[in-house]
Coordinates of C-alpha atoms in Angstrom, one line a residue:
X1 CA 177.2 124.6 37.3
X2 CA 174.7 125.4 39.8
X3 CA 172.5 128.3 41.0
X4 CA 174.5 127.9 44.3
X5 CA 177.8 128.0 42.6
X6 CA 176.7 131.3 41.0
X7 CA 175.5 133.2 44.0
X8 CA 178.7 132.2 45.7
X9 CA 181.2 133.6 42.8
X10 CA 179.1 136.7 42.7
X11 CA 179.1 137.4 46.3
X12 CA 183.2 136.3 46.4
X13 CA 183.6 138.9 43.2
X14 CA 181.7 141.5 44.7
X15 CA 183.3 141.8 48.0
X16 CA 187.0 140.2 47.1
X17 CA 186.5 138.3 50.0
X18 CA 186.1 134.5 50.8
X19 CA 185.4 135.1 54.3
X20 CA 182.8 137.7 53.8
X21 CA 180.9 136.7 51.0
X22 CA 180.4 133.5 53.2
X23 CA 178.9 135.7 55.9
X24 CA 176.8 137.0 54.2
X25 CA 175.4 133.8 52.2
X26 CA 175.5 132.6 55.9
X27 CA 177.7 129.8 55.0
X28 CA 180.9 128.8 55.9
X29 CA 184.2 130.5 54.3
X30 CA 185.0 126.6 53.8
X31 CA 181.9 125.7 51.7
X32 CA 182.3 128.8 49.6
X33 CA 185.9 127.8 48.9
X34 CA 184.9 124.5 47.9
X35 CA 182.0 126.0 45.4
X36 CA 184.7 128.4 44.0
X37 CA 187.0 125.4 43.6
X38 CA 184.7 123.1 42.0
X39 CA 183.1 125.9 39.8
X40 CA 187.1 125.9 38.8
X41 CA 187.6 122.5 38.6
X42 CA 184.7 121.6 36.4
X43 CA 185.2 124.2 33.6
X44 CA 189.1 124.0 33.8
X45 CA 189.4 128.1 34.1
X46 CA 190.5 129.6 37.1
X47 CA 188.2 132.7 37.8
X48 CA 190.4 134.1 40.8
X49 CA 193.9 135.1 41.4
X50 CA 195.3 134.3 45.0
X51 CA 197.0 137.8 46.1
X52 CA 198.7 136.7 49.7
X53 CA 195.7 136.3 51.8
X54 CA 193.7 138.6 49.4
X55 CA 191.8 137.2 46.1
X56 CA 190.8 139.5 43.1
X57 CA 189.0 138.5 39.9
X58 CA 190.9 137.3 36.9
X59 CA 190.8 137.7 33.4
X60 CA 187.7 134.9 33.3
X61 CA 186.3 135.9 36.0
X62 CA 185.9 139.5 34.8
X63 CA 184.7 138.4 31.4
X64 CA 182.0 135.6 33.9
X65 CA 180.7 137.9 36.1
X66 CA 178.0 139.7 34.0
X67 CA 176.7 136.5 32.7
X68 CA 176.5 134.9 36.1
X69 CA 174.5 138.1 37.0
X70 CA 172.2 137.6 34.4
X71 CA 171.5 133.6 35.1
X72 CA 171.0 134.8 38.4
X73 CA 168.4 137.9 37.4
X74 CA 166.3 135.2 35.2
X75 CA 166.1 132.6 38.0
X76 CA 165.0 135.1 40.4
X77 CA 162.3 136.7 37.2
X78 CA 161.4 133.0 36.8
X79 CA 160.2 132.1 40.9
X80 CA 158.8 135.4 40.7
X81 CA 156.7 134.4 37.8
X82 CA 155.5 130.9 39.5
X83 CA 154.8 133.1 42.8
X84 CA 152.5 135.6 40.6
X85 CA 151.0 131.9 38.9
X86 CA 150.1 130.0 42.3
X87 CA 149.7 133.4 44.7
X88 CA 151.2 131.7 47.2
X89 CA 153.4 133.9 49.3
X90 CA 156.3 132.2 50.6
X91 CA 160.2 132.1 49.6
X92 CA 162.8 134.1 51.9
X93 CA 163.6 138.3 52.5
X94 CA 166.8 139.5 53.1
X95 CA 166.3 143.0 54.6
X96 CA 169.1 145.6 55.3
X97 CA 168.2 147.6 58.0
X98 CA 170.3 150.8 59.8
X99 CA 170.9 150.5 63.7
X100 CA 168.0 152.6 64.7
X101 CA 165.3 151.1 62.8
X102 CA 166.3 147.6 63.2
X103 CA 166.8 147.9 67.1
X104 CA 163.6 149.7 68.0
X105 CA 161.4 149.7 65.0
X106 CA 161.0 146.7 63.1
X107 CA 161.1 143.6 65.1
X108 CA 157.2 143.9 66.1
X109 CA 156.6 145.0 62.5
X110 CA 158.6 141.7 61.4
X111 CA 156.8 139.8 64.0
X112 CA 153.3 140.5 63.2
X113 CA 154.2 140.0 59.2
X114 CA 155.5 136.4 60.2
X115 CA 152.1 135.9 61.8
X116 CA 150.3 136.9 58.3
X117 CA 152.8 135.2 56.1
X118 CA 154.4 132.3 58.0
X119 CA 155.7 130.7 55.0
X120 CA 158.4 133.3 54.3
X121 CA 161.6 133.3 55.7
X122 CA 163.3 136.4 57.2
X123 CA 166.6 137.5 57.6
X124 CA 168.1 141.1 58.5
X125 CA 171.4 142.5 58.5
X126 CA 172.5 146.0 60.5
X127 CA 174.5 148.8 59.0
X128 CA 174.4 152.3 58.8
X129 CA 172.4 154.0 56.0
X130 CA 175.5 154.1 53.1
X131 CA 175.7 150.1 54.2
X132 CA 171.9 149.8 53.4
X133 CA 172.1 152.2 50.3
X134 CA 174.9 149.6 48.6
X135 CA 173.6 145.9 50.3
X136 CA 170.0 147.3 48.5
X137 CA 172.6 148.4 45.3
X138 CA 174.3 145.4 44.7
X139 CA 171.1 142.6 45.4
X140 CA 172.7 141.5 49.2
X141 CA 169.3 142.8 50.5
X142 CA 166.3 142.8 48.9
X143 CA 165.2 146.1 50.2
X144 CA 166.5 148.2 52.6
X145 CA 165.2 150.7 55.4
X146 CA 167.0 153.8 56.6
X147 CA 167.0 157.4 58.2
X148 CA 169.4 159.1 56.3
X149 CA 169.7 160.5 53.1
X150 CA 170.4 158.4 50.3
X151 CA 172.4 159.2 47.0
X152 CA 171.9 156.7 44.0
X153 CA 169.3 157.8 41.7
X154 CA 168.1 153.7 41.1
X155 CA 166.0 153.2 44.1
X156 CA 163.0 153.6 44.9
X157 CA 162.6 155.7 48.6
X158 CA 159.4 155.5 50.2
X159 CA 158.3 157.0 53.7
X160 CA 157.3 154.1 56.2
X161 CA 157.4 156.6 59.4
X162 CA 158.7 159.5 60.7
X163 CA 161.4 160.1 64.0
X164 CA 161.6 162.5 66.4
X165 CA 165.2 163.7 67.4
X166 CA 166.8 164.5 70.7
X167 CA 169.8 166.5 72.2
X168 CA 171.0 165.1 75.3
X169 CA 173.2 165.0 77.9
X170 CA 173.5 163.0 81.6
X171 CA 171.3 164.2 84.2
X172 CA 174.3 165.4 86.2
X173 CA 175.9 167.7 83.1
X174 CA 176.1 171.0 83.8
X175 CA 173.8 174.1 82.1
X176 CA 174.8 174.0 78.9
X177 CA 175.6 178.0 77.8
X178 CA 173.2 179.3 74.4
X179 CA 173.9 181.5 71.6
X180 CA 170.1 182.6 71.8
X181 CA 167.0 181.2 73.3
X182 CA 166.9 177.8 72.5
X183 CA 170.0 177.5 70.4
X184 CA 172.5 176.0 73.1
X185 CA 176.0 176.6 72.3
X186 CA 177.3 173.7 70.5
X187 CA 180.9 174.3 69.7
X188 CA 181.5 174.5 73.8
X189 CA 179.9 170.8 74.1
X190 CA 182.0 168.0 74.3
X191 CA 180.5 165.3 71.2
X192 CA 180.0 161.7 71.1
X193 CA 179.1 160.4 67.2
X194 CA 178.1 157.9 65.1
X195 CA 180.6 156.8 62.3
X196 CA 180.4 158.9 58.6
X197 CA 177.7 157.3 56.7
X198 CA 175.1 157.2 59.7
X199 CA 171.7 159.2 59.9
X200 CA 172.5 160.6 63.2
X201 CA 175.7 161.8 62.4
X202 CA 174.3 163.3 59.0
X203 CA 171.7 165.4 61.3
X204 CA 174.7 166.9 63.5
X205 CA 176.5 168.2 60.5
X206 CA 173.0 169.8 59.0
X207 CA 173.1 171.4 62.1
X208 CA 176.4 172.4 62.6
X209 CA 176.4 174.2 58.7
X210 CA 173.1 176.1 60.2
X211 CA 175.4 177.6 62.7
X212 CA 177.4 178.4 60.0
X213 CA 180.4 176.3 60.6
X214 CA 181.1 172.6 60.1
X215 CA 181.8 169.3 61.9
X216 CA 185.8 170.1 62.4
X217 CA 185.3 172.7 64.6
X218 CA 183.0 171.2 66.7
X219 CA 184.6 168.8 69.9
X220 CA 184.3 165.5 69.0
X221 CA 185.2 163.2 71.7
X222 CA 184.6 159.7 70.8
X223 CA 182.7 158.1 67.5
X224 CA 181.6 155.0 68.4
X225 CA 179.4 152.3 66.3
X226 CA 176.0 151.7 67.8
X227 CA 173.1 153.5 69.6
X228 CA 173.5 151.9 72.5
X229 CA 177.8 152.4 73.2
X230 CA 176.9 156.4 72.3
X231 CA 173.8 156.5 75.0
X232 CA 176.0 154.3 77.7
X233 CA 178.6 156.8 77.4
X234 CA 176.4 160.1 77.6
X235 CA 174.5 158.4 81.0
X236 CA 178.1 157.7 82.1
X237 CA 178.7 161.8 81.5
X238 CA 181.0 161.6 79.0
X239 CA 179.3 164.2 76.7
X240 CA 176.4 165.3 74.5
X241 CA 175.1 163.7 71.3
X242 CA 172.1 163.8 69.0
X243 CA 169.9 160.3 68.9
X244 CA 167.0 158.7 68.4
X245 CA 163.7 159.6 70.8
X246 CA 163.5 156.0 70.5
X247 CA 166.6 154.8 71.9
X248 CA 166.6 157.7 74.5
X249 CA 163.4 158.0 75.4
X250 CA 163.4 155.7 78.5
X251 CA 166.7 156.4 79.8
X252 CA 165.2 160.4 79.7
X253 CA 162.2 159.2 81.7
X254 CA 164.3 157.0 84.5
X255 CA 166.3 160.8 84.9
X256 CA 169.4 158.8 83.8
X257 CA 169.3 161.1 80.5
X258 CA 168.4 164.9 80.4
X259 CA 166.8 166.5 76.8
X260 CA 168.3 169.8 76.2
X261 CA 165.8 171.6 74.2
X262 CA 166.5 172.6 70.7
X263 CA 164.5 172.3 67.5
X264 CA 165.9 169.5 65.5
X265 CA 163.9 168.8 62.2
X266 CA 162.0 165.3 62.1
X267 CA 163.5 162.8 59.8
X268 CA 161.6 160.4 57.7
X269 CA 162.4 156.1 58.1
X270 CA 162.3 155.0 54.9
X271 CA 162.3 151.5 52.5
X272 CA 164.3 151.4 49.6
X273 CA 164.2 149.4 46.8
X274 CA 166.1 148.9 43.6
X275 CA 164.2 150.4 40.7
X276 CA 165.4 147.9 38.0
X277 CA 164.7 144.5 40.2
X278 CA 161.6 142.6 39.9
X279 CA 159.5 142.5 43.1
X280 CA 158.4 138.7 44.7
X281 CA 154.7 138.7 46.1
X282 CA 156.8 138.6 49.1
X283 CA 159.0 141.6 49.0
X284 CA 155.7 143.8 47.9
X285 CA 153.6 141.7 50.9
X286 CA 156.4 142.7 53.2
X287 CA 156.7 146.6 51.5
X288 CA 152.9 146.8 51.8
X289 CA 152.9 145.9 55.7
X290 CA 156.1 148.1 56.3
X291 CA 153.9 151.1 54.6
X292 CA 150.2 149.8 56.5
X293 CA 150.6 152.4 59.1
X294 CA 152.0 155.6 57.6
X295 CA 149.0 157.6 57.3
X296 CA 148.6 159.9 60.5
X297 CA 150.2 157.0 63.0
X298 CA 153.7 158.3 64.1
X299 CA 156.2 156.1 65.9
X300 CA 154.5 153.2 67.8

C-alpha cells in the first residue's frame, strides 16, 4: 500500500469518478484504474462497486475511507514537520482560484512568488467561488481565493484585495431608462450571467432584492461560463451584465464597452483556508505574499 494508492482511492471515493479524480491528480484515468486495481488485488477486498459506467464505494470502501484520510493527514503533518526542521521552502501548492482572480489577478502575483521561492511547485485550478469553497473543503486545493461569499464555518477568509464593479453595455446600446438618478432601470435590460455559484452573479441578485424584487423577474438572456464569453457577447450587443473592472476595463477604454453608471458596492478577493489543516512553510510563504500588498494598495 502506498501513499499514491491512497490519494488515488480518496480522490476516486470523493468524486465517484475514475475519470475525474484522474484529472485532478493530473494522471491518467488508466493509471488511477490500475492503482485502484492493485490496491484491490493486493488486500483481496474490492473497495468499489461497478454501477454501468458509474462506480460507488462499497461496504469496505466505506468502512477504508476514514482511515485512508487519516494516513494521508499524518504524512502531510509529518513533511510539514521536516519543512518546519530544515526551513527550506519547497514541496508543491495546489491553489483553487475563481475565474476572475485567476485570469487577471494572480498570475504576476504567482510569478513574482516563483522568483522568491523557486523550489515550489505550482498548480491552479479555475472554478467559480462554491467550486473553490468545496476543492478548499475536501483537501483538492490547498487554499483557495474567491470574490464571493462563502458558507462553511471551517475556513479561514482573509482579505488579499478589493474589486471594483461595473455595469455595462456595448457602446452602440441604446439609453438605458432610470427609476431615479443613477438607478437605471434594470428589469427593462436584457441580462447576460454567470452560472449560480459565481461572485458576479451573487452581486446582481444583492442588487436586484435592493430593488425589491428578485432574479426571476429580471430578463435573463444567456448564462454563460466565463468572463470572457459574457464580455464578447455584451461588445457584440447582446445585452447588459455586471463584471469585473478588471476584465472590462480595457474593452471600456478602446469604446468597445460603455459603463452605465450605478453604485455597485466593492467586493473583497479573498484566500481561504481550511481551519483544521496544518499549514506547509509553503502554503503560509505563499499566504504571506498573497496578503504583502493589502494595506492601502487596491488592484494593481
Amino acid at each position: 500500500m502506498t501513499l499514491d494508492q491512497l490519494r488515488i482511492f480518496v480522490a476516486v471515493a470523493e468524486r465517484g469518478h475514475m475519470t475525474k479524480a484522474a484529472e485532478l491528480l493530473g494522471i491518467s484515468q488508466s493509471a488511477a484504474s490500475a492503482a485502484i486495481r492493485a490496491l484491490e488485488e493486493q488486500h483481496g477486498v474490492h473497495l468499489f462497486n461497478r454501477v454501468g459506467r458509474n462506480i460507488e464505494l462499497a461496504q469496505t470502501g466505506h468502512r477504508f475511507l476514514p482511515e485512508a484520510k487519516a494516513v494521508l493527514e499524518r504524512a502531510a503533518a509529518a513533511r510539514n514537520v521536516l519543512e518546519h526542521v530544515s526551513q527550506t521552502v519547497t514541496g508543491s501548492l495546489s491553489i483553487a482560484a475563481s475565474q476572475t482572480i485567476a485570469s487577471y489577478w494572480l498570475p504576476r502575483r504567482l510569478a513574482s512568488f516563483h522568483e522568491a521561492y523557486p523550489a515550489v511547485r505550482l498548480s491552479v485550478s479555475i472554478g467559480n467561488t462554491r467550486q473553490v469553497e468545496a476543492n478548499v473543503l475536501d483537501g483538492a486545493a490547498d487554499l483557495g481565493l474567491v470574490e464571493g461569499r462563502t458558507e462553511s464555518d471551517i475556513l479561514r477568509r482573509t482579505k488579499v484585495d478589493v474589486d471594483r464593479l461595473m455595469l455595462v453595455v456595448a457602446s452602440a446600446h441604446p439609453e438605458i431608462p432610470e427609476v431615479a438618478p443613477g438607478r437605471p432601470d434594470i428589469k427593462g435590460l436584457r441580462w447576460i450571467i454567470r452560472e449560480g455559484g459565481s461572485g458576479t452573479r451573487e452581486v446582481l441578485e444583492d442588487l436586484a432584492r435592493h430593488e425589491g424584487i428578485s432574479l426571476a423577474d429580471l430578463q435573463i438572456f444567456l448564462v454563460l461560463p466565463s468572463n470572457e464569453a459574457i464580455r464578447q457577447a455584451v461588445e457584440a450587443g447582446a445585452g447588459a451584465t455586471i463584471i469585473s473592472e478588471l476584465v472590462a476595463a480595457r474593452a471600456v477604454a478602446e469604446g468597445s464597452l460603455r459603463s452605465v453608471p450605478l453604485e455597485l458596492p466593492k467586493r473583497d478577493f479573498a484566500m481561504i483556508t481550511h481551519r483544521d489543516r496544518q499549514a506547509s512553510l509553503a502554503q503560509m510563504a505563499l499566504k504571506a505574499h498573497l496578503g504583502a500588498g493589502t494595506a492601502g494598495s487596491g488592484l494593481v
